[in-house]
GROMACS .gro file of C-alpha atoms in nm:
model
  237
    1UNK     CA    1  13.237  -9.371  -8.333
    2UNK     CA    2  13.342  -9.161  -8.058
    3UNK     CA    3  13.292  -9.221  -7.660
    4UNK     CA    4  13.079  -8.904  -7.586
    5UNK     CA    5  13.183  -8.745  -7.244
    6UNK     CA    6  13.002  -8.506  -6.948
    7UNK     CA    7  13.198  -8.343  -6.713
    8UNK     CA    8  13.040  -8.200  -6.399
    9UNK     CA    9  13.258  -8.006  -6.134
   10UNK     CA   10  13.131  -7.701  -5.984
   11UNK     CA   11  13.502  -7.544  -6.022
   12UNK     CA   12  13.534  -7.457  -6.371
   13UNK     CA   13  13.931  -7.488  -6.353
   14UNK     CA   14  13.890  -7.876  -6.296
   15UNK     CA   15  13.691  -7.858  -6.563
   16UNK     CA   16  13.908  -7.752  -6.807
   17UNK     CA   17  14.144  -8.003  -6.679
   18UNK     CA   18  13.956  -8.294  -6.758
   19UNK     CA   19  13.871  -8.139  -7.132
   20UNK     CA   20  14.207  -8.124  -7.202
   21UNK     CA   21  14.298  -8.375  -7.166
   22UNK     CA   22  14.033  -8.581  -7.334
   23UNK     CA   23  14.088  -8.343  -7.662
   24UNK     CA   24  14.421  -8.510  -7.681
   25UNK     CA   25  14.275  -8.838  -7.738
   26UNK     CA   26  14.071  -8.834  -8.021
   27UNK     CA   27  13.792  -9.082  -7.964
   28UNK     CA   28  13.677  -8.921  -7.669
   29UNK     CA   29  13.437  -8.599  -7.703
   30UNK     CA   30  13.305  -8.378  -7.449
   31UNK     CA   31  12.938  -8.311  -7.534
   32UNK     CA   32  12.862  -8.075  -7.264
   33UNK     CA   33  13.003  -7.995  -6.868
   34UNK     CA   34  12.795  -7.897  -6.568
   35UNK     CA   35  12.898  -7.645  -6.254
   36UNK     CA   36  12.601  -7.795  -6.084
   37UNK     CA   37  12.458  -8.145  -6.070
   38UNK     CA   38  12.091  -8.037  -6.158
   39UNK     CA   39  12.148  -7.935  -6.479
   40UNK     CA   40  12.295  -8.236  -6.571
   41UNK     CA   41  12.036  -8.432  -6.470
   42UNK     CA   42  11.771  -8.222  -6.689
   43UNK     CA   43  11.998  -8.293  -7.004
   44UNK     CA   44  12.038  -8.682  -6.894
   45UNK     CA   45  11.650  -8.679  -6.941
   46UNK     CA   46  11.701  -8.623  -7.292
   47UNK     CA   47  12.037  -8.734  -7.427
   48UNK     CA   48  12.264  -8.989  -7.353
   49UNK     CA   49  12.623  -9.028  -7.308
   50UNK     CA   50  12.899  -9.338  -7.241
   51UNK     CA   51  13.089  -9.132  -6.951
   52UNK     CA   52  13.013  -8.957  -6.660
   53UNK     CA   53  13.354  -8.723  -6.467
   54UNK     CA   54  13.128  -8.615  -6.193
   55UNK     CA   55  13.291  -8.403  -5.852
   56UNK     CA   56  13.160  -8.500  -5.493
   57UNK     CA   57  13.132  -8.190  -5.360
   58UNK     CA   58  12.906  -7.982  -5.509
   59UNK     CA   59  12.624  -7.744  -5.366
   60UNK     CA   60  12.256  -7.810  -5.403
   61UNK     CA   61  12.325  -8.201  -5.525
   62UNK     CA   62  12.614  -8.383  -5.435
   63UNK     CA   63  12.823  -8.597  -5.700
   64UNK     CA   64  12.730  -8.908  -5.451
   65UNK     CA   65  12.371  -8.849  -5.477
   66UNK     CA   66  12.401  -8.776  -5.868
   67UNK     CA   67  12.517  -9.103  -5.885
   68UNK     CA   68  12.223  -9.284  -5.689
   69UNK     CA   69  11.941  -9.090  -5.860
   70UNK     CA   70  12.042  -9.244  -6.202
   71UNK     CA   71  11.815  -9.553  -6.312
   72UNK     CA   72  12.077  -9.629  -6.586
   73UNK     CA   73  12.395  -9.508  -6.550
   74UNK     CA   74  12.663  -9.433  -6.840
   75UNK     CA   75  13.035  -9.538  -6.688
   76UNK     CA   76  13.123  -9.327  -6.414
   77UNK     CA   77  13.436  -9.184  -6.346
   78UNK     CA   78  13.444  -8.946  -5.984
   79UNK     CA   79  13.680  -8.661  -5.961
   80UNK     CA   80  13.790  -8.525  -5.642
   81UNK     CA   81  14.002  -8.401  -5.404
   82UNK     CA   82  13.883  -8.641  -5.119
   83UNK     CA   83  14.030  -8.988  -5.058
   84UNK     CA   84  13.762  -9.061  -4.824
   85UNK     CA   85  13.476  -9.147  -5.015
   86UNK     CA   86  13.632  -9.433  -5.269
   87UNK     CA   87  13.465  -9.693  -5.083
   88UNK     CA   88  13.109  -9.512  -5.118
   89UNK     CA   89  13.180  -9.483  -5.424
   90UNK     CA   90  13.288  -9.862  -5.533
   91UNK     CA   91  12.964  -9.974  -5.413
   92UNK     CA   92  12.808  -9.761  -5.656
   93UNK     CA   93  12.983  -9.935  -5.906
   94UNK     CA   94  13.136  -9.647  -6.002
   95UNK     CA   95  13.434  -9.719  -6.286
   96UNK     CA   96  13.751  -9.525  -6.119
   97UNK     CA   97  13.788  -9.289  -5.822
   98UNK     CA   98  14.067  -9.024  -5.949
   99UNK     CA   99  14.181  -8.781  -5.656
  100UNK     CA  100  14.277  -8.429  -5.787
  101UNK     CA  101  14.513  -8.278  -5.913
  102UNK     CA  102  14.536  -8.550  -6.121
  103UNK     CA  103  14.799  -8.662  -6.322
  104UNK     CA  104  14.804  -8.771  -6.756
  105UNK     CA  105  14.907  -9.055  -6.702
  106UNK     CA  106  14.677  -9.169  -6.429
  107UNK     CA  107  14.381  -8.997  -6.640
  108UNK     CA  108  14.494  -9.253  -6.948
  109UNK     CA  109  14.448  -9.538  -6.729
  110UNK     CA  110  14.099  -9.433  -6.657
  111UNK     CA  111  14.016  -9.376  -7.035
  112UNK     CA  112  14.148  -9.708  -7.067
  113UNK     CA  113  13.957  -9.880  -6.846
  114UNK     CA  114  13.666  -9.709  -6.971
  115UNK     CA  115  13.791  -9.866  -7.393
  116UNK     CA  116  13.789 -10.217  -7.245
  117UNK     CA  117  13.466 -10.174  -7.045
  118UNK     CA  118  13.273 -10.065  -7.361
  119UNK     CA  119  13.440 -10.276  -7.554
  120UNK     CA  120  13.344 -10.596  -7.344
  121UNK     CA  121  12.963 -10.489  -7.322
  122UNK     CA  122  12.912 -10.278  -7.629
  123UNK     CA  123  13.186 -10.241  -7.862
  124UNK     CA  124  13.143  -9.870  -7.836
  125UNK     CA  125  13.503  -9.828  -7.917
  126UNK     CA  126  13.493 -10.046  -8.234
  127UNK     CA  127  13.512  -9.781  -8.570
  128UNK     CA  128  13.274  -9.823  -8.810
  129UNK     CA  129  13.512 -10.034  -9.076
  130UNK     CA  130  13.468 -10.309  -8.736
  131UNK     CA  131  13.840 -10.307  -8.669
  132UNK     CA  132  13.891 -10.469  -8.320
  133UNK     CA  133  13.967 -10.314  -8.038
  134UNK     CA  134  14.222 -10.090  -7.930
  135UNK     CA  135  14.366  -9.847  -7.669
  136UNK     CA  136  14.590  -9.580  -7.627
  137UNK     CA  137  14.994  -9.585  -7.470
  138UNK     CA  138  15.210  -9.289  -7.371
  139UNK     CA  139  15.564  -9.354  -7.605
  140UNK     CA  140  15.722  -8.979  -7.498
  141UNK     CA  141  15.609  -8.675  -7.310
  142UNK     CA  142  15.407  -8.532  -7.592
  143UNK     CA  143  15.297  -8.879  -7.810
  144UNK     CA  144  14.976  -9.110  -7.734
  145UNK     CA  145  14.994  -9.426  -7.958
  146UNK     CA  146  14.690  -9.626  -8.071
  147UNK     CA  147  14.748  -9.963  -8.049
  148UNK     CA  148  14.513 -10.235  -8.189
  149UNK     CA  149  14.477 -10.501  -7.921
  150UNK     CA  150  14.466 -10.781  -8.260
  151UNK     CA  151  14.810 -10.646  -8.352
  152UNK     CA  152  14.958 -10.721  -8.011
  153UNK     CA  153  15.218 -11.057  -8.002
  154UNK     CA  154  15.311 -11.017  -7.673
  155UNK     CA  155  15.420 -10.741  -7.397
  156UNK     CA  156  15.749 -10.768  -7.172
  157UNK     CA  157  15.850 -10.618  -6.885
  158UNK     CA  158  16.157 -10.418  -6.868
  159UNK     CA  159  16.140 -10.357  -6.474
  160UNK     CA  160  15.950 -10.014  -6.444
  161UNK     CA  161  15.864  -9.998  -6.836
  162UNK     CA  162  15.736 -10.228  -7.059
  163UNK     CA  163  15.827 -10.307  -7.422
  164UNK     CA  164  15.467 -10.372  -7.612
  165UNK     CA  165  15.552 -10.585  -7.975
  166UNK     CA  166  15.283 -10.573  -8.236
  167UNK     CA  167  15.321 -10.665  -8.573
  168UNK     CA  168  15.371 -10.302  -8.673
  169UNK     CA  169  15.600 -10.226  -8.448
  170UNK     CA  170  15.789 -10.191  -8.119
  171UNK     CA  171  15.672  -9.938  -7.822
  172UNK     CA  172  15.832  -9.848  -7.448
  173UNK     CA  173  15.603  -9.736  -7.191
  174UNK     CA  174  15.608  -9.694  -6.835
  175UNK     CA  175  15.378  -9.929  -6.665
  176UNK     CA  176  15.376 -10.257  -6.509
  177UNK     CA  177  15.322 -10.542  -6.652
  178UNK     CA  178  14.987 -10.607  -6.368
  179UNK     CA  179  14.876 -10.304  -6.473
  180UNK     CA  180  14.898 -10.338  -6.816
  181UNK     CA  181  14.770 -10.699  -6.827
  182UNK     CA  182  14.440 -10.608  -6.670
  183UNK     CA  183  14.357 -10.332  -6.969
  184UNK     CA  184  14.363 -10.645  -7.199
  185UNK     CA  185  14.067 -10.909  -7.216
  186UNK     CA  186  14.157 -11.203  -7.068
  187UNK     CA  187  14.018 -11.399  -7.347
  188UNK     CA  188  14.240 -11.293  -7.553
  189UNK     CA  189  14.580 -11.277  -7.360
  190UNK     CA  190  14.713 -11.414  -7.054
  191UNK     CA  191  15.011 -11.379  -6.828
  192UNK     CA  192  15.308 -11.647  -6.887
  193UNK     CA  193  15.593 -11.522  -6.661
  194UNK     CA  194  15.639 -11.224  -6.440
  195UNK     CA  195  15.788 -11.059  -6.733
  196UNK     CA  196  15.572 -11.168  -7.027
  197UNK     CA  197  15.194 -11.151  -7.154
  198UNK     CA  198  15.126 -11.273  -7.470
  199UNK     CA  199  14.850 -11.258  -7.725
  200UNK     CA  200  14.666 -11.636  -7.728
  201UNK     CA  201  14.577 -11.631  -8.098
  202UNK     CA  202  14.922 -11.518  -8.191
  203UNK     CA  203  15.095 -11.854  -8.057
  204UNK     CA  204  15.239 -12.085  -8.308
  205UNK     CA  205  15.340 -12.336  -8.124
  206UNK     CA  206  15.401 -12.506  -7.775
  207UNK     CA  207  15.686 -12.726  -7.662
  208UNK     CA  208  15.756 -12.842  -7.324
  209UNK     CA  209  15.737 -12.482  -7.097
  210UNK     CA  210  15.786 -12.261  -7.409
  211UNK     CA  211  15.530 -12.112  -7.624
  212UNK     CA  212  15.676 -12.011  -7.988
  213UNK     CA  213  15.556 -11.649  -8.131
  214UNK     CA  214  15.645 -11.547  -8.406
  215UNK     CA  215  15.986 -11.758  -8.441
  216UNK     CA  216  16.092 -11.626  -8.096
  217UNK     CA  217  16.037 -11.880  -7.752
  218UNK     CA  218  15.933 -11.754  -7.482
  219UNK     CA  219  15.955 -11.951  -7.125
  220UNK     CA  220  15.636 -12.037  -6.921
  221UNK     CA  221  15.680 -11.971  -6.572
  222UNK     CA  222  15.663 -12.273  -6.319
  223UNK     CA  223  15.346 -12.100  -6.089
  224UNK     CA  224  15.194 -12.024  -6.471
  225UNK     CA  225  15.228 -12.315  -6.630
  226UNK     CA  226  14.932 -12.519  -6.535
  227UNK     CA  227  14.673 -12.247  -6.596
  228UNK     CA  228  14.844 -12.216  -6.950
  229UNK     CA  229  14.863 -12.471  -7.076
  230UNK     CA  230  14.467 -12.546  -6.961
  231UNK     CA  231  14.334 -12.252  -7.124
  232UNK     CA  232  14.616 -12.340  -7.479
  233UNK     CA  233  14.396 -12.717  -7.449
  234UNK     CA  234  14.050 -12.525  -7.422
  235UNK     CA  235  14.138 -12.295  -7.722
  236UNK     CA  236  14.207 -12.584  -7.925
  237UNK     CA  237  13.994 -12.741  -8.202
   0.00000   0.00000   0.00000
Protein backbone atom coordinates (compact mmCIF):
# COMPACT_ATOMS: atom_id res chain seq x y z
CA UNK A 1 0.00 0.00 0.00
CA UNK A 2 1.36 3.22 -0.90
CA UNK A 3 1.54 6.61 1.35
CA UNK A 4 -0.61 8.87 -0.97
CA UNK A 5 0.88 12.49 -1.13
CA UNK A 6 -0.55 16.38 -1.86
CA UNK A 7 1.67 18.94 -2.60
CA UNK A 8 0.54 22.55 -2.42
CA UNK A 9 3.01 25.49 -3.35
CA UNK A 10 1.84 28.28 -5.34
CA UNK A 11 5.35 28.14 -7.35
CA UNK A 12 5.06 25.34 -9.60
CA UNK A 13 9.01 24.88 -9.71
CA UNK A 14 8.91 23.80 -5.92
CA UNK A 15 6.51 21.72 -6.95
CA UNK A 16 8.20 19.72 -9.16
CA UNK A 17 10.86 19.51 -6.64
CA UNK A 18 9.04 17.81 -4.11
CA UNK A 19 7.52 15.21 -6.95
CA UNK A 20 10.71 14.22 -7.77
CA UNK A 21 11.80 13.38 -5.45
CA UNK A 22 9.03 11.33 -3.97
CA UNK A 23 8.91 9.32 -7.53
CA UNK A 24 12.25 8.03 -6.49
CA UNK A 25 10.90 6.31 -3.58
CA UNK A 26 8.43 4.03 -4.54
CA UNK A 27 5.90 3.85 -1.75
CA UNK A 28 5.16 7.32 -1.86
CA UNK A 29 2.57 8.68 -4.62
CA UNK A 30 1.56 12.05 -5.43
CA UNK A 31 -2.24 12.02 -5.96
CA UNK A 32 -2.68 15.54 -6.90
CA UNK A 33 -0.69 19.26 -6.16
CA UNK A 34 -2.31 22.63 -5.57
CA UNK A 35 -0.92 26.38 -6.68
CA UNK A 36 -3.49 27.64 -4.28
CA UNK A 37 -4.69 26.46 -0.90
CA UNK A 38 -8.51 26.59 -1.81
CA UNK A 39 -8.52 24.07 -4.11
CA UNK A 40 -7.06 21.78 -1.94
CA UNK A 41 -9.35 22.17 0.55
CA UNK A 42 -12.42 21.43 -1.94
CA UNK A 43 -10.65 18.02 -2.86
CA UNK A 44 -9.87 17.32 1.07
CA UNK A 45 -13.78 17.39 1.30
CA UNK A 46 -13.87 14.41 -0.71
CA UNK A 47 -10.71 12.31 -0.65
CA UNK A 48 -8.22 11.61 1.70
CA UNK A 49 -4.59 11.41 1.82
CA UNK A 50 -1.60 10.36 4.58
CA UNK A 51 0.63 13.60 3.68
CA UNK A 52 0.26 17.05 3.39
CA UNK A 53 3.80 19.34 1.66
CA UNK A 54 1.97 22.53 2.07
CA UNK A 55 4.00 26.29 1.36
CA UNK A 56 3.34 29.27 3.87
CA UNK A 57 3.12 31.81 1.64
CA UNK A 58 0.54 31.63 -0.59
CA UNK A 59 -2.13 34.28 -1.83
CA UNK A 60 -5.79 34.12 -0.95
CA UNK A 61 -5.09 31.28 2.00
CA UNK A 62 -2.00 30.96 3.68
CA UNK A 63 -0.25 27.42 4.29
CA UNK A 64 -0.60 28.45 8.23
CA UNK A 65 -4.22 28.91 8.00
CA UNK A 66 -4.59 25.67 5.71
CA UNK A 67 -3.30 23.99 8.46
CA UNK A 68 -5.78 25.35 11.25
CA UNK A 69 -8.94 24.99 9.11
CA UNK A 70 -8.41 21.15 8.99
CA UNK A 71 -10.67 19.12 11.60
CA UNK A 72 -8.49 16.02 10.85
CA UNK A 73 -5.36 16.46 9.53
CA UNK A 74 -3.23 13.85 7.36
CA UNK A 75 0.74 14.31 8.50
CA UNK A 76 1.94 17.55 7.61
CA UNK A 77 5.06 18.37 6.23
CA UNK A 78 5.59 22.63 5.55
CA UNK A 79 7.80 23.74 2.79
CA UNK A 80 9.33 27.04 2.75
CA UNK A 81 11.73 29.45 2.36
CA UNK A 82 11.15 31.14 5.83
CA UNK A 83 12.88 30.04 9.06
CA UNK A 84 10.66 32.15 10.99
CA UNK A 85 7.58 30.43 11.31
CA UNK A 86 8.86 26.75 12.68
CA UNK A 87 7.65 27.53 15.98
CA UNK A 88 3.99 28.42 14.62
CA UNK A 89 4.18 25.71 13.02
CA UNK A 90 5.27 22.99 15.88
CA UNK A 91 2.34 23.99 17.75
CA UNK A 92 0.29 22.90 15.01
CA UNK A 93 1.70 19.71 15.36
CA UNK A 94 2.90 19.88 12.18
CA UNK A 95 5.42 16.66 11.32
CA UNK A 96 8.71 18.58 9.88
CA UNK A 97 9.43 22.20 8.93
CA UNK A 98 11.83 21.84 5.67
CA UNK A 99 13.30 25.35 4.55
CA UNK A 100 13.84 25.55 0.72
CA UNK A 101 15.88 24.77 -1.44
CA UNK A 102 15.92 21.72 0.14
CA UNK A 103 18.25 19.12 0.03
CA UNK A 104 17.66 14.75 -0.77
CA UNK A 105 18.91 13.91 1.90
CA UNK A 106 17.15 16.16 4.31
CA UNK A 107 13.80 15.36 2.23
CA UNK A 108 14.56 11.37 3.16
CA UNK A 109 14.61 12.19 6.68
CA UNK A 110 11.22 13.72 6.43
CA UNK A 111 9.76 10.67 4.46
CA UNK A 112 11.20 8.81 7.18
CA UNK A 113 9.76 10.30 9.87
CA UNK A 114 6.60 10.26 8.15
CA UNK A 115 7.24 5.65 7.69
CA UNK A 116 7.65 5.50 11.48
CA UNK A 117 4.76 7.88 12.28
CA UNK A 118 2.29 5.74 10.23
CA UNK A 119 3.74 2.91 11.14
CA UNK A 120 3.30 3.56 15.02
CA UNK A 121 -0.48 4.68 14.58
CA UNK A 122 -1.59 2.88 11.47
CA UNK A 123 0.72 0.61 9.87
CA UNK A 124 0.14 2.46 6.67
CA UNK A 125 3.54 1.47 5.54
CA UNK A 126 3.04 -2.28 6.22
CA UNK A 127 2.54 -4.21 2.42
CA UNK A 128 -0.16 -6.24 2.09
CA UNK A 129 1.86 -9.81 2.63
CA UNK A 130 2.13 -7.88 6.56
CA UNK A 131 5.90 -7.72 6.39
CA UNK A 132 7.05 -5.34 9.23
CA UNK A 133 8.17 -2.25 8.89
CA UNK A 134 10.73 -0.65 7.01
CA UNK A 135 12.45 2.55 5.72
CA UNK A 136 14.58 3.78 3.21
CA UNK A 137 18.82 4.66 3.44
CA UNK A 138 20.94 6.54 0.91
CA UNK A 139 24.09 3.73 0.13
CA UNK A 140 25.62 6.08 -3.01
CA UNK A 141 24.64 9.19 -4.85
CA UNK A 142 22.12 7.51 -7.07
CA UNK A 143 20.87 4.22 -4.70
CA UNK A 144 17.96 4.33 -1.92
CA UNK A 145 17.95 0.96 -0.01
CA UNK A 146 14.88 -0.52 1.69
CA UNK A 147 15.66 -1.83 4.76
CA UNK A 148 13.26 -3.95 6.92
CA UNK A 149 13.48 -2.62 10.47
CA UNK A 150 12.99 -6.83 11.62
CA UNK A 151 16.15 -7.51 9.63
CA UNK A 152 18.20 -4.95 11.53
CA UNK A 153 20.96 -6.62 14.30
CA UNK A 154 22.38 -3.61 15.18
CA UNK A 155 23.76 -0.10 13.70
CA UNK A 156 27.37 1.40 14.48
CA UNK A 157 28.75 4.49 14.19
CA UNK A 158 31.69 5.10 12.09
CA UNK A 159 32.13 8.92 13.18
CA UNK A 160 30.12 10.88 10.42
CA UNK A 161 28.63 7.54 8.76
CA UNK A 162 27.14 4.72 10.08
CA UNK A 163 27.49 1.01 9.19
CA UNK A 164 23.67 -0.52 9.43
CA UNK A 165 24.04 -4.79 9.76
CA UNK A 166 20.96 -6.75 8.90
CA UNK A 167 20.84 -10.21 8.30
CA UNK A 168 20.98 -9.64 4.55
CA UNK A 169 23.56 -7.58 4.51
CA UNK A 170 25.93 -4.71 5.33
CA UNK A 171 25.12 -0.83 4.40
CA UNK A 172 27.25 2.71 4.93
CA UNK A 173 25.35 5.78 5.24
CA UNK A 174 25.95 9.14 6.31
CA UNK A 175 24.08 9.96 9.41
CA UNK A 176 24.49 9.98 13.01
CA UNK A 177 23.88 7.55 15.06
CA UNK A 178 21.07 10.24 17.21
CA UNK A 179 19.65 10.72 14.16
CA UNK A 180 19.33 7.47 13.04
CA UNK A 181 18.24 6.00 16.41
CA UNK A 182 15.20 8.20 16.62
CA UNK A 183 13.74 6.79 12.99
CA UNK A 184 13.60 3.39 14.87
CA UNK A 185 10.80 2.49 17.53
CA UNK A 186 12.08 2.47 20.69
CA UNK A 187 10.37 -0.70 21.49
CA UNK A 188 12.17 -2.37 19.42
CA UNK A 189 15.82 -1.00 19.67
CA UNK A 190 17.70 1.01 22.01
CA UNK A 191 20.98 2.81 22.28
CA UNK A 192 23.96 0.78 24.11
CA UNK A 193 27.06 2.99 23.58
CA UNK A 194 27.71 6.18 21.74
CA UNK A 195 28.62 4.07 18.87
CA UNK A 196 26.07 1.23 18.90
CA UNK A 197 22.14 0.63 18.66
CA UNK A 198 21.02 -2.64 18.55
CA UNK A 199 17.89 -4.52 17.69
CA UNK A 200 16.27 -5.92 21.31
CA UNK A 201 14.80 -9.11 19.85
CA UNK A 202 17.98 -9.89 18.05
CA UNK A 203 20.08 -10.33 21.44
CA UNK A 204 21.22 -13.74 22.33
CA UNK A 205 22.64 -13.27 25.23
CA UNK A 206 23.90 -10.93 28.13
CA UNK A 207 27.01 -11.21 30.26
CA UNK A 208 28.31 -8.75 32.60
CA UNK A 209 28.29 -5.17 30.30
CA UNK A 210 28.15 -7.09 26.97
CA UNK A 211 25.21 -8.08 25.04
CA UNK A 212 26.00 -11.10 22.46
CA UNK A 213 24.39 -10.70 18.74
CA UNK A 214 24.77 -12.85 16.58
CA UNK A 215 28.19 -14.47 17.95
CA UNK A 216 29.72 -10.95 18.05
CA UNK A 217 29.87 -8.87 21.82
CA UNK A 218 29.22 -5.78 21.91
CA UNK A 219 30.11 -3.44 25.13
CA UNK A 220 27.34 -1.58 27.12
CA UNK A 221 28.30 1.78 27.90
CA UNK A 222 28.70 2.80 31.69
CA UNK A 223 25.85 5.98 31.44
CA UNK A 224 23.70 3.06 29.36
CA UNK A 225 23.94 0.36 31.30
CA UNK A 226 21.28 0.72 33.89
CA UNK A 227 18.49 1.64 31.47
CA UNK A 228 19.58 -1.61 29.54
CA UNK A 229 19.71 -3.84 31.31
CA UNK A 230 16.04 -2.64 32.92
CA UNK A 231 14.30 -2.69 29.74
CA UNK A 232 16.56 -6.60 28.76
CA UNK A 233 14.64 -7.66 32.54
CA UNK A 234 11.17 -6.18 31.32
CA UNK A 235 11.43 -8.01 27.91
CA UNK A 236 11.93 -11.13 29.62
CA UNK A 237 9.48 -14.02 30.14
Amino acid sequence: MKTKCLIIDDEPLAINVIKNYLDQIENFEVIKTFTNAIECLNFLKESTVDVIFVDINMPVLDGLNLIKSLENPPLIIVTTAYEEFALETYELDVLDYLVKPIEFPRFMKSLNKVNKRLENNTAVNKPQNDRPAYLFVKIDKKKMKKIYLDEILTVESLKDYLKINTTTGKYIIHSTLSDFTDLLPSRDFIRIHRSYTIAINKIDAVEGNSVEIEGLRYTIGRSYLEEVKQIILNSSL
